[in-house]
Short mmCIF file of C-alpha atoms in Angstrom, two decimals:
data_model
loop_
_atom_site.label_atom_id
_atom_site.label_comp_id
_atom_site.label_asym_id
_atom_site.label_seq_id
_atom_site.Cartn_x
_atom_site.Cartn_y
_atom_site.Cartn_z
CA LYS A 1 -15.97 27.16 -4.69
CA ASN A 2 -15.33 24.98 -7.73
CA ILE A 3 -14.39 21.07 -5.97
CA SER A 4 -15.49 19.22 -8.93
CA VAL A 5 -12.18 16.31 -9.65
CA ASP A 6 -10.85 15.99 -13.00
CA PHE A 7 -12.09 12.85 -14.20
CA PHE A 8 -9.37 11.61 -16.78
CA THR A 9 -6.53 12.73 -14.25
CA GLU A 10 -8.18 10.79 -11.49
CA VAL A 11 -8.51 8.07 -14.16
CA ARG A 12 -4.63 7.76 -15.39
CA LEU A 13 -3.72 8.58 -11.43
CA LYS A 14 -5.54 5.20 -9.96
CA THR A 15 -4.25 3.10 -13.06
CA PHE A 16 -0.43 4.62 -12.26
CA ARG A 17 -1.36 3.33 -8.57
CA GLU A 18 -3.14 0.22 -9.32
CA LEU A 19 0.09 -0.97 -11.66
CA ILE A 20 2.67 0.30 -8.88
CA ALA A 21 0.85 -2.34 -6.58
CA LEU A 22 0.65 -4.76 -8.82
CA ALA A 23 4.72 -4.48 -9.85
CA GLY A 24 5.45 -4.78 -5.82
CA LEU A 25 3.10 -7.95 -6.07
CA VAL A 26 4.34 -9.79 -9.23
CA PHE A 27 7.87 -8.27 -7.58
CA ALA A 28 7.53 -10.17 -4.56
CA VAL A 29 6.40 -13.34 -6.51
CA ALA A 30 9.56 -13.43 -8.91
CA VAL A 31 11.71 -13.19 -6.13
CA VAL A 32 10.16 -15.66 -4.07
CA MET A 33 10.09 -18.38 -7.43
CA ASP A 34 13.65 -17.01 -8.74
CA PHE A 35 15.53 -17.72 -5.13
CA TYR A 36 12.82 -20.31 -3.14
CA SER A 37 15.13 -23.78 -4.38
CA ARG A 38 18.74 -22.29 -3.37
CA LEU A 39 17.37 -21.22 -0.09
CA PRO A 40 18.11 -23.41 3.02
CA GLU A 41 15.32 -25.12 5.03
CA ARG A 42 15.52 -22.60 7.77
CA ILE A 43 15.50 -18.64 6.98
CA ALA A 44 14.87 -15.59 8.80
CA THR A 45 10.91 -15.20 9.27
CA HIS A 46 11.03 -12.63 11.87
CA PHE A 47 12.47 -9.37 12.79
CA ASN A 48 12.49 -7.09 15.89
CA ALA A 49 12.02 -3.36 15.82
CA GLU A 50 15.54 -2.53 15.00
CA GLY A 51 15.69 -4.52 11.78
CA MET A 52 17.27 -7.58 13.02
CA ALA A 53 16.82 -11.28 12.65
CA SER A 54 15.11 -12.67 15.72
CA GLY A 55 13.32 -15.74 14.73
CA LEU A 56 13.70 -18.90 12.28
CA GLY A 57 11.55 -20.73 10.35
CA ALA A 58 10.75 -23.27 7.12
CA LYS A 59 11.42 -20.96 3.77
CA SER A 60 8.17 -21.61 3.42
CA ALA A 61 6.92 -19.02 5.16
CA LEU A 62 8.20 -16.53 1.57
CA TRP A 63 4.79 -18.17 0.10
CA VAL A 64 2.96 -17.55 3.52
CA LEU A 65 4.41 -13.73 2.60
CA VAL A 66 3.33 -13.87 -0.78
CA GLY A 67 -0.40 -14.93 0.14
CA ILE A 68 -0.66 -11.95 2.93
CA ALA A 69 0.40 -9.64 0.23
CA ALA A 70 -1.59 -11.04 -1.98
CA LEU A 71 -4.86 -11.33 0.24
CA LEU A 72 -4.33 -7.79 1.42
CA TYR A 73 -4.20 -6.59 -2.42
CA LEU A 74 -7.57 -8.12 -3.43
CA THR A 75 -8.84 -7.03 0.13
CA LEU A 76 -7.71 -3.28 -0.48
CA THR A 77 -9.01 -3.54 -4.80
CA ALA A 78 -12.12 -4.49 -3.18
CA ILE A 79 -12.64 -1.89 -0.71
CA GLY A 80 -11.56 0.63 -3.47
CA GLY A 81 -14.62 -0.47 -5.31
CA LEU A 82 -17.00 0.61 -2.57
CA SER A 83 -17.18 4.00 -3.09
CA ARG A 84 -20.19 3.34 -5.43
CA VAL A 85 -22.06 1.72 -2.20
CA VAL A 86 -21.07 3.69 0.96
CA ARG A 87 -22.77 6.43 2.28
CA LEU A 88 -21.68 8.89 4.35
CA GLN A 89 -23.24 9.47 7.64
CA ARG A 90 -23.27 13.15 7.57
CA PRO A 91 -24.83 14.39 4.92
CA LEU A 92 -23.42 16.46 2.11
CA ALA A 93 -23.63 18.32 -1.00
CA PRO A 94 -23.32 15.88 -3.67
CA GLU A 95 -20.22 17.48 -5.07
CA ARG A 96 -18.25 17.69 -1.64
CA GLU A 97 -19.31 13.90 -1.29
CA LYS A 98 -18.01 12.74 -4.72
CA VAL A 99 -14.75 14.53 -3.11
CA VAL A 100 -14.86 13.05 -0.42
CA LEU A 101 -15.27 10.13 -1.27
CA ALA A 102 -12.84 9.98 -4.38
CA GLU A 103 -10.28 11.19 -1.18
CA SER A 104 -10.75 8.35 0.57
CA MET A 105 -10.11 5.95 -2.22
CA ALA A 106 -6.92 7.41 -3.43
CA MET A 107 -5.88 6.50 0.14
CA VAL A 108 -6.69 3.80 0.11
CA SER A 109 -5.16 2.56 -3.07
CA TRP A 110 -1.66 4.38 -2.11
CA ILE A 111 -1.75 2.21 0.93
CA LYS A 112 -1.89 -0.51 -0.81
CA THR A 113 0.89 0.23 -2.87
CA VAL A 114 2.79 1.12 0.28
CA ILE A 115 1.71 -2.58 1.56
CA CYS A 116 2.49 -4.67 -1.49
CA TRP A 117 6.22 -2.93 -1.99
CA MET A 118 6.83 -3.37 1.50
CA PHE A 119 5.72 -6.90 1.37
CA ALA A 120 7.96 -7.57 -1.86
CA TYR A 121 11.19 -5.69 0.82
CA LEU A 122 10.48 -8.21 3.08
CA CYS A 123 10.37 -11.12 0.64
CA LEU A 124 13.80 -10.03 -0.77
CA ALA A 125 15.25 -9.25 2.50
CA MET A 126 14.72 -12.51 3.83
CA VAL A 127 15.66 -14.11 0.28
CA ARG A 128 19.00 -12.29 0.98
CA ASN A 129 19.30 -13.14 4.73
CA GLY A 130 18.65 -16.73 3.57
CA MET A 131 21.28 -16.37 1.39
CA GLY A 132 23.93 -14.36 3.85
CA LEU A 133 23.84 -11.51 1.38
CA GLN A 134 22.33 -9.30 3.98
CA VAL A 135 22.06 -9.08 7.85
CA GLY A 136 18.54 -8.10 9.16
CA ILE A 137 15.88 -6.00 7.25
CA GLY A 138 17.53 -2.54 8.29
CA VAL A 139 17.10 -0.63 11.60
CA TRP A 140 15.65 2.41 8.60
CA PHE A 141 12.91 -0.01 7.45
CA LEU A 142 10.22 0.51 10.56
CA PRO A 143 10.20 3.79 11.19
CA VAL A 144 9.89 4.56 7.03
CA THR A 145 7.59 2.44 6.58
CA LEU A 146 5.36 3.86 9.23
CA LEU A 147 6.22 7.32 8.27
CA VAL A 148 5.07 6.64 4.96
CA VAL A 149 1.85 4.80 5.92
CA PHE A 150 0.77 7.82 8.61
CA GLY A 151 1.88 10.46 5.90
CA ILE A 152 -0.26 9.52 4.00
CA CYS A 153 -3.12 8.91 6.25
CA GLY A 154 -2.64 12.31 7.47
CA ILE A 155 -2.09 14.10 4.23
CA PHE A 156 -5.73 12.40 3.02
CA LEU A 157 -7.42 13.64 5.77
CA VAL A 158 -6.41 16.70 5.61
CA ARG A 159 -7.14 16.93 2.19
CA VAL A 160 -10.83 15.44 3.22
CA PHE A 161 -11.34 17.43 6.36
CA GLY A 162 -10.38 20.62 4.02
CA THR A 163 -12.98 19.44 2.12
CA LEU A 164 -15.75 19.20 4.26
CA ARG A 165 -14.79 22.86 5.97
CA GLY A 166 -15.23 24.01 2.50
CA PHE A 167 -12.09 24.53 1.30
CA GLU A 168 -10.55 24.33 -2.31
CA LEU A 169 -7.52 21.49 -2.11
CA ARG A 170 -7.06 20.68 -5.54
CA ASP A 171 -7.57 23.07 -9.03
#
């Protein structure tokens, strides 16, 4: 079976994912920079599982949130570059190993994208809460975030295990 990956398609998808992730990070920075001076000194900085504010803190927590997002972005970007040095425990045929590593790195890239936009939304929601334009982050935030993250992991794990079993999952 042919399990090779179209190189140019993969490069375009990787670039697309990277731009979406970077846009989320830039959006978070822009929101905090734009509204920071107009916020009260104390804003909602913690939210419970129902999405309601459950803790207040200094507005500077927004910069901490942006810093965490940037650190995660850089860390996941570095992990994405490790595919050249990763060696799988289970020996695979070279073409299968290439596909497994590509799928694994694509999963990391999509998770990075979701994390960047999750932090961007949290920054926006904290700003909107601080300005009195929004109450909480929404009851949907936690379940949707978990569904998307676990959904991405599930999709890519099925693809990786399908490759390991010898099934062709992509054209």
